[in-house]
Each structure stands twice: as structure tokens, then as C-alpha cells.
mmCIF file of C-alpha atoms in Angstrom:
data_model
loop_
_atom_site.group_PDB
_atom_site.id
_atom_site.type_symbol
_atom_site.label_atom_id
_atom_site.label_comp_id
_atom_site.label_asym_id
_atom_site.label_seq_id
_atom_site.Cartn_x
_atom_site.Cartn_y
_atom_site.Cartn_z
ATOM 1 C CA UNK A 183 84.129 110.279 93.439
ATOM 2 C CA UNK A 184 81.482 112.494 93.176
ATOM 3 C CA UNK A 185 77.956 112.760 90.924
ATOM 4 C CA UNK A 186 80.071 114.324 88.373
ATOM 5 C CA UNK A 187 82.985 112.205 88.323
ATOM 6 C CA UNK A 188 80.120 108.979 87.764
ATOM 7 C CA UNK A 189 78.699 110.874 85.543
ATOM 8 C CA UNK A 190 81.546 111.698 83.096
ATOM 9 C CA UNK A 191 83.023 108.084 83.431
ATOM 10 C CA UNK A 192 78.885 106.899 82.694
ATOM 11 C CA UNK A 193 78.953 108.712 79.840
ATOM 12 C CA UNK A 194 81.951 107.741 78.407
ATOM 13 C CA UNK A 195 81.674 104.227 76.668
ATOM 14 C CA UNK A 196 79.587 105.726 73.981
ATOM 15 C CA UNK A 197 83.043 106.837 71.732
ATOM 16 C CA UNK A 198 84.211 103.179 72.360
ATOM 17 C CA UNK A 199 81.771 101.698 71.547
ATOM 18 C CA UNK A 200 83.009 99.659 69.091
ATOM 19 C CA UNK A 201 85.864 98.549 70.810
ATOM 20 C CA UNK A 202 83.752 97.646 74.487
ATOM 21 C CA UNK A 203 81.928 95.179 72.194
ATOM 22 C CA UNK A 204 85.030 93.546 70.611
ATOM 23 C CA UNK A 205 87.351 93.527 73.848
ATOM 24 C CA UNK A 206 84.707 92.891 76.826
ATOM 25 C CA UNK A 207 85.120 89.885 77.846
ATOM 26 C CA UNK A 208 81.610 87.962 78.641
ATOM 27 C CA UNK A 209 80.069 86.056 81.649
ATOM 28 C CA UNK A 210 79.959 82.832 83.209
ATOM 29 C CA UNK A 211 77.055 80.890 82.689
ATOM 30 C CA UNK A 212 77.528 79.186 86.199
ATOM 31 C CA UNK A 213 77.138 83.081 87.535
ATOM 32 C CA UNK A 214 74.399 83.829 85.392
ATOM 33 C CA UNK A 215 72.307 80.607 86.482
ATOM 34 C CA UNK A 216 72.924 81.118 90.776
ATOM 35 C CA UNK A 217 72.001 84.820 89.605
ATOM 36 C CA UNK A 218 68.458 84.258 88.830
ATOM 37 C CA UNK A 219 68.092 80.842 90.488
ATOM 38 C CA UNK A 220 65.625 82.512 92.728
ATOM 39 C CA UNK A 221 63.825 84.264 90.218
ATOM 40 C CA UNK A 222 59.757 83.280 90.330
ATOM 41 C CA UNK A 223 59.753 83.583 86.674
ATOM 42 C CA UNK A 224 61.749 83.282 82.671
ATOM 43 C CA UNK A 225 61.361 87.209 81.966
ATOM 44 C CA UNK A 226 64.368 88.779 82.413
ATOM 45 C CA UNK A 227 65.484 92.597 81.802
ATOM 46 C CA UNK A 228 69.501 93.290 81.086
ATOM 47 C CA UNK A 229 69.482 97.068 81.745
ATOM 48 C CA UNK A 230 72.235 98.785 81.034
ATOM 49 C CA UNK A 231 73.271 96.609 78.645
ATOM 50 C CA UNK A 232 76.159 98.220 77.242
ATOM 51 C CA UNK A 233 76.821 96.307 73.573
ATOM 52 C CA UNK A 234 75.051 93.254 74.671
ATOM 53 C CA UNK A 235 77.141 91.612 76.273
ATOM 54 C CA UNK A 236 75.319 90.094 79.331
ATOM 55 C CA UNK A 237 72.594 89.580 77.117
ATOM 56 C CA UNK A 238 74.399 87.494 74.575
ATOM 57 C CA UNK A 239 75.263 85.444 77.877
ATOM 58 C CA UNK A 240 71.445 84.585 78.198
ATOM 59 C CA UNK A 241 70.495 84.390 75.144
ATOM 60 C CA UNK A 242 72.943 81.508 74.674
ATOM 61 C CA UNK A 243 71.599 79.967 77.907
ATOM 62 C CA UNK A 244 67.935 80.052 76.537
ATOM 63 C CA UNK A 245 66.866 82.537 78.836
ATOM 64 C CA UNK A 246 64.013 85.347 77.302
ATOM 65 C CA UNK A 247 65.586 88.752 77.762
ATOM 66 C CA UNK A 248 65.292 92.429 77.379
ATOM 67 C CA UNK A 249 67.512 94.904 77.217
ATOM 68 C CA UNK A 250 67.734 98.335 77.955
ATOM 69 C CA UNK A 251 70.473 100.801 77.464
ATOM 70 C CA UNK A 252 70.355 104.588 77.932
ATOM 71 C CA UNK A 253 73.377 105.147 75.705
ATOM 72 C CA UNK A 254 72.870 105.867 71.874
ATOM 73 C CA UNK A 255 75.947 104.674 70.136
ATOM 74 C CA UNK A 256 76.022 101.446 72.602
ATOM 75 C CA UNK A 257 72.229 100.799 72.002
ATOM 76 C CA UNK A 258 73.430 100.685 68.193
ATOM 77 C CA UNK A 259 75.893 98.340 68.649
ATOM 78 C CA UNK A 260 73.569 96.019 70.708
ATOM 79 C CA UNK A 261 71.357 96.215 68.038
ATOM 80 C CA UNK A 262 73.927 95.050 65.403
ATOM 81 C CA UNK A 263 74.867 92.537 66.815
ATOM 82 C CA UNK A 264 71.776 90.907 68.369
ATOM 83 C CA UNK A 265 69.040 92.337 66.088
ATOM 84 C CA UNK A 266 66.263 89.521 67.955
ATOM 85 C CA UNK A 267 66.390 91.088 70.802
ATOM 86 C CA UNK A 268 64.183 93.783 72.370
ATOM 87 C CA UNK A 269 66.283 96.760 72.777
ATOM 88 C CA UNK A 270 65.298 99.966 74.158
ATOM 89 C CA UNK A 271 66.611 103.081 75.009
ATOM 90 C CA UNK A 272 65.933 103.656 78.373
ATOM 91 C CA UNK A 273 67.880 103.959 81.616
ATOM 92 C CA UNK A 274 68.022 102.694 85.691
ATOM 93 C CA UNK A 275 65.965 105.759 86.351
ATOM 94 C CA UNK A 276 63.569 105.698 84.093
ATOM 95 C CA UNK A 277 62.726 102.116 82.864
ATOM 96 C CA UNK A 278 60.407 101.691 79.530
ATOM 97 C CA UNK A 279 58.738 98.421 81.008
ATOM 98 C CA UNK A 280 55.463 98.531 82.965
ATOM 99 C CA UNK A 281 54.329 97.708 86.848
ATOM 100 C CA UNK A 282 55.873 93.923 87.852
ATOM 101 C CA UNK A 283 56.574 93.057 84.022
ATOM 102 C CA UNK A 284 59.951 91.499 83.950
ATOM 103 C CA UNK A 285 60.780 88.615 87.012
ATOM 104 C CA UNK A 286 64.883 89.159 87.390
ATOM 105 C CA UNK A 287 66.727 92.209 86.571
ATOM 106 C CA UNK A 288 70.362 91.984 85.859
ATOM 107 C CA UNK A 289 73.682 94.165 85.337
ATOM 108 C CA UNK A 290 76.361 93.567 84.062
ATOM 109 C CA UNK A 291 79.181 96.013 84.606
ATOM 110 C CA UNK A 292 76.992 98.542 85.390
ATOM 111 C CA UNK A 293 75.034 98.529 88.052
ATOM 112 C CA UNK A 294 78.034 101.037 90.097
ATOM 113 C CA UNK A 295 76.341 103.409 87.975
ATOM 114 C CA UNK A 296 73.326 103.482 88.691
ATOM 115 C CA UNK A 297 71.469 106.674 91.424
ATOM 116 C CA UNK A 298 69.605 103.530 93.355
ATOM 117 C CA UNK A 299 68.141 106.517 95.166
ATOM 118 C CA UNK A 300 65.615 107.024 91.854
ATOM 119 C CA UNK A 301 66.951 103.642 90.669
ATOM 120 C CA UNK A 302 65.645 101.136 93.484
ATOM 121 C CA UNK A 303 62.089 102.567 92.938
ATOM 122 C CA UNK A 304 62.184 101.927 89.431
ATOM 123 C CA UNK A 305 63.760 98.413 89.495
ATOM 124 C CA UNK A 306 61.289 97.536 92.155
ATOM 125 C CA UNK A 307 58.616 98.915 89.862
ATOM 126 C CA UNK A 308 59.320 96.891 87.400
ATOM 127 C CA UNK A 309 59.334 93.610 89.357
ATOM 128 C CA UNK A 310 57.048 90.903 89.979
ATOM 129 C CA UNK A 311 56.756 90.035 93.570
ATOM 130 C CA UNK A 312 59.586 87.948 94.479
ATOM 131 C CA UNK A 313 62.189 89.280 92.061
ATOM 132 C CA UNK A 314 65.540 89.155 92.008
ATOM 133 C CA UNK A 315 68.046 92.065 91.157
ATOM 134 C CA UNK A 316 71.341 91.032 90.523
ATOM 135 C CA UNK A 317 74.371 92.925 89.402
ATOM 136 C CA UNK A 318 76.830 90.515 87.740
ATOM 137 C CA UNK A 319 80.941 91.911 87.496
ATOM 138 C CA UNK A 320 84.438 90.713 85.806
ATOM 139 C CA UNK A 321 86.863 90.233 87.908
ATOM 140 C CA UNK A 322 90.744 89.771 87.501
ATOM 141 C CA UNK A 323 91.479 87.097 89.800
ATOM 142 C CA UNK A 324 94.957 88.000 91.202
ATOM 143 C CA UNK A 325 96.207 85.369 92.799
ATOM 144 C CA UNK A 326 97.841 84.842 89.915
ATOM 145 C CA UNK A 327 100.772 86.137 90.532
ATOM 146 C CA UNK A 328 101.291 87.929 87.025
ATOM 147 C CA UNK A 329 97.581 89.653 87.255
ATOM 148 C CA UNK A 330 98.364 90.868 90.754
ATOM 149 C CA UNK A 331 101.469 92.360 88.815
ATOM 150 C CA UNK A 332 100.034 93.780 85.995
ATOM 151 C CA UNK A 333 96.884 95.559 88.627
ATOM 152 C CA UNK A 334 100.171 97.469 90.227
ATOM 153 C CA UNK A 335 101.686 98.883 87.053
ATOM 154 C CA UNK A 336 97.996 99.320 85.548
ATOM 155 C CA UNK A 337 96.750 102.223 87.870
ATOM 156 C CA UNK A 338 93.543 102.838 89.608
ATOM 157 C CA UNK A 339 91.801 103.838 86.350
ATOM 158 C CA UNK A 340 92.511 100.723 84.499
ATOM 159 C CA UNK A 341 92.450 97.517 87.493
ATOM 160 C CA UNK A 342 90.302 99.508 89.380
ATOM 161 C CA UNK A 343 88.927 98.778 93.149
ATOM 162 C CA UNK A 344 85.462 96.644 91.877
ATOM 163 C CA UNK A 345 88.526 94.893 89.409
ATOM 164 C CA UNK A 346 89.549 92.332 91.651
ATOM 165 C CA UNK A 347 88.163 89.655 94.130
ATOM 166 C CA UNK A 348 88.916 90.319 97.506
ATOM 167 C CA UNK A 349 88.418 94.534 96.737
ATOM 168 C CA UNK A 350 84.923 93.255 95.140
ATOM 169 C CA UNK A 351 82.983 92.037 97.953
ATOM 170 C CA UNK A 352 84.179 95.039 99.970
ATOM 171 C CA UNK A 353 83.126 97.375 96.670
ATOM 172 C CA UNK A 354 79.888 95.778 95.600
ATOM 173 C CA UNK A 355 78.314 94.982 98.827
ATOM 174 C CA UNK A 356 76.350 98.107 99.942
ATOM 175 C CA UNK A 357 75.661 98.642 95.484
ATOM 176 C CA UNK A 358 71.702 97.612 95.790
ATOM 177 C CA UNK A 359 70.922 100.641 98.487
ATOM 178 C CA UNK A 360 70.592 104.145 97.765
ATOM 179 C CA UNK A 361 73.161 106.870 98.716
ATOM 180 C CA UNK A 362 70.326 109.488 100.412
ATOM 181 C CA UNK A 363 69.815 107.199 103.363
ATOM 182 C CA UNK A 364 65.999 106.418 102.152
ATOM 183 C CA UNK A 365 64.787 102.614 102.649
ATOM 184 C CA UNK A 366 66.068 99.995 100.901
ATOM 185 C CA UNK A 367 63.016 98.342 98.305
ATOM 186 C CA UNK A 368 65.605 94.963 98.567
ATOM 187 C CA UNK A 369 66.532 92.626 101.057
ATOM 188 C CA UNK A 370 69.832 91.282 102.636
ATOM 189 C CA UNK A 371 72.639 90.982 100.091
ATOM 190 C CA UNK A 372 74.255 88.129 98.597
ATOM 191 C CA UNK A 373 77.715 87.632 96.868
ATOM 192 C CA UNK A 374 79.057 84.807 95.010
ATOM 193 C CA UNK A 375 82.395 83.987 92.834
ATOM 194 C CA UNK A 376 82.769 82.136 89.917
ATOM 195 C CA UNK A 377 85.586 80.995 87.978
ATOM 196 C CA UNK A 378 86.432 82.923 84.396
ATOM 197 C CA UNK A 379 88.693 83.899 81.654
ATOM 198 C CA UNK A 380 89.484 85.237 78.197
ATOM 199 C CA UNK A 381 91.480 84.388 75.413
ATOM 200 C CA UNK A 382 93.418 87.493 75.004
ATOM 201 C CA UNK A 383 96.945 88.196 73.805
ATOM 202 C CA UNK A 384 98.736 91.171 74.672
ATOM 203 C CA UNK A 385 97.915 93.902 72.289
ATOM 204 C CA UNK A 386 94.133 92.646 72.663
ATOM 205 C CA UNK A 387 94.032 92.774 76.746
ATOM 206 C CA UNK A 388 95.819 96.208 76.463
ATOM 207 C CA UNK A 389 93.094 97.162 74.119
ATOM 208 C CA UNK A 390 90.075 95.389 77.249
ATOM 209 C CA UNK A 391 92.100 97.813 79.015
ATOM 210 C CA UNK A 392 92.292 100.659 77.057
ATOM 211 C CA UNK A 393 88.204 100.366 77.424
ATOM 212 C CA UNK A 394 87.768 100.792 81.225
ATOM 213 C CA UNK A 395 86.002 104.211 82.416
ATOM 214 C CA UNK A 396 89.281 105.912 84.088
ATOM 215 C CA UNK A 397 91.339 105.713 80.710
ATOM 216 C CA UNK A 398 88.684 106.801 78.158
ATOM 217 C CA UNK A 399 88.346 109.999 80.445
ATOM 218 C CA UNK A 400 91.653 110.688 81.048
ATOM 219 C CA UNK A 401 94.056 113.423 79.082
ATOM 220 C CA UNK A 402 95.092 111.811 75.564
ATOM 221 C CA UNK A 403 98.995 111.482 77.194
ATOM 222 C CA UNK A 404 98.550 110.207 79.902
ATOM 223 C CA UNK A 405 96.116 107.827 78.611
ATOM 224 C CA UNK A 406 98.767 106.557 76.049
ATOM 225 C CA UNK A 407 101.990 106.804 77.981
ATOM 226 C CA UNK A 408 99.601 104.534 81.138
ATOM 227 C CA UNK A 409 98.977 101.817 77.534
ATOM 228 C CA UNK A 410 102.760 101.881 76.988
ATOM 229 C CA UNK A 411 103.311 100.804 80.575
ATOM 230 C CA UNK A 412 101.147 97.909 80.464
ATOM 231 C CA UNK A 413 102.051 96.166 77.016
ATOM 232 C CA UNK A 414 105.484 96.785 78.784
ATOM 233 C CA UNK A 415 105.104 95.106 81.473
ATOM 234 C CA UNK A 416 102.820 91.572 79.562
ATOM 235 C CA UNK A 417 105.448 92.006 76.635
ATOM 236 C CA UNK A 418 107.843 91.211 79.602
ATOM 237 C CA UNK A 419 105.865 88.217 81.614
ATOM 238 C CA UNK A 420 106.317 84.842 79.918
ATOM 239 C CA UNK A 421 103.096 83.873 80.350
ATOM 240 C CA UNK A 422 101.783 86.827 77.831
ATOM 241 C CA UNK A 423 104.755 87.193 75.744
ATOM 242 C CA UNK A 424 103.925 85.214 73.113
ATOM 243 C CA UNK A 425 100.546 84.488 71.261
ATOM 244 C CA UNK A 426 97.565 83.450 72.769
ATOM 245 C CA UNK A 427 97.278 83.280 76.849
ATOM 246 C CA UNK A 428 93.387 83.041 79.045
ATOM 247 C CA UNK A 429 93.477 85.968 81.295
ATOM 248 C CA UNK A 430 92.056 84.342 84.658
ATOM 249 C CA UNK A 431 88.774 85.595 85.862
ATOM 250 C CA UNK A 432 86.134 85.332 87.701
ATOM 251 C CA UNK A 433 82.124 86.878 87.945
ATOM 252 C CA UNK A 434 80.980 88.310 90.891
ATOM 253 C CA UNK A 435 77.147 88.427 91.292
ATOM 254 C CA UNK A 436 75.522 90.571 94.122
ATOM 255 C CA UNK A 437 71.867 89.397 94.353
ATOM 256 C CA UNK A 438 69.145 90.992 96.570
ATOM 257 C CA UNK A 439 65.128 90.063 96.246
ATOM 258 C CA UNK A 440 62.778 92.191 95.836
ATOM 259 C CA UNK A 441 60.643 93.303 99.143
#
């Protein structure tokens, strides 16, 4: 994906902020604990916070958190749903916080949008010495046969290379590195996967997949055709055809330490 495409995809979520808030999953608490385990203190920045999915998980765990989000519609939704949180307009490339003001920077399903040539120095700037940067991604567990089938039917716009466990490891291993060859601001990466799940119906899973960036930027006829194929597939599977089910997932974490 070239830079123009990356920007188009990254900016697509605001138009679907309410749907994103309703349908996107939260994050496995064990994954968040592992991400934060080496942090030198309790202050956490949720960077690229979106509508607050990861923010809410952090709050439920009793973590002190500040949220930063560039998209006005997403930020409005976050402030509406989590009014007690300090939520600021800003981006990974321009973080509105002082130097060494947080002990960990976490990012839920957003780190792949960052321009790490600019974001890496900014994240390192706001981190305290020894601070942690961690990206978290919710992926579908395609060890379940019906999930593997769904991935095949849906296509990469709905279930892409970061959205299943094995390919997630490959796609995110260098997510903390600048693409311009500049020196890295962080040490060697660690990756881990943690079981997770989300209660869905066929209709709500279709709505969830409709909030993926690749789906949001599709021409409407193509989008409706893709969602129709997904809906038909789910209607034909015994696991998903009737009522609620648990979508088997994992939360993957990439963790690095500030040099």
C-alpha cells in the first residue's frame, strides 16, 4: 500500500464512527497486562485511540490513561462514551504531551497507520526512560474451520493480512521501525498472542466487517456485493446461522522498549 492509499484508509473511519464504536471488539485484558508489564510506571497513553475501545479496557483494569486521536468524529464518540477520560486531539506524528510524560504508549489496531519516521521520535519523546511502546491487534482465530472459510469468502478488504494469527506475526514484526531507514528508537520486538472472543450474530458480524478500512473505501456497489457474500456464507454455517455465537479471536501484541 502506497502512502496515498495508507492515508485514504486511515482517514476512512470517521464517517463510520458510531458503527465502529458499536461493533468493534475490546481487547483481551491478559494481552494488555503483558503489554504493560515492563513499563516503569502507571501512566499510559492510548495513541490513535479511535472511539475508545482500548481506552475502555484500560479503564476497566484500573489503569491511568490519556487518549489521543486525530479524527474529530472518532474523538467525539470517545468523549461521549468515556466523558471522564482526558481525550486530546493529536496524532502519532504530533503528540500533544510533554517530554517523558508517560510510561507506556499503547495503540489498538492503529499502529500500522503511523508514519514511524515521524512517529517514532515523537513516541520516544513522550516516553519516560525505559518506557514501553506496544501495538495491539484483534485477529480472527482461523484455526476454527468456519473462520478460515469466512476469511476466504470475505477477501482481503474485510479480513486482511493482519487479521489472522500467523500472518499477523509477519505483518507486524517491524511495525515499530521507520520505513525510511532512519535509526530505530526502540529495542528488539517481542510478540505474543492471547485468547479472546466477541459475542456476535451473523448480522452484527457483517456490520463489524463493514467497519474495516478496506471495506469503507470501496465503491458502494462493490461493498454491498462483498457484504452480501459474507452474509450468505454466515447463513449457511451451523455455527453462525442461528442467534448469538462467540467469534473466536486472539489479541496480538507487539512490544518494544524505548532505547
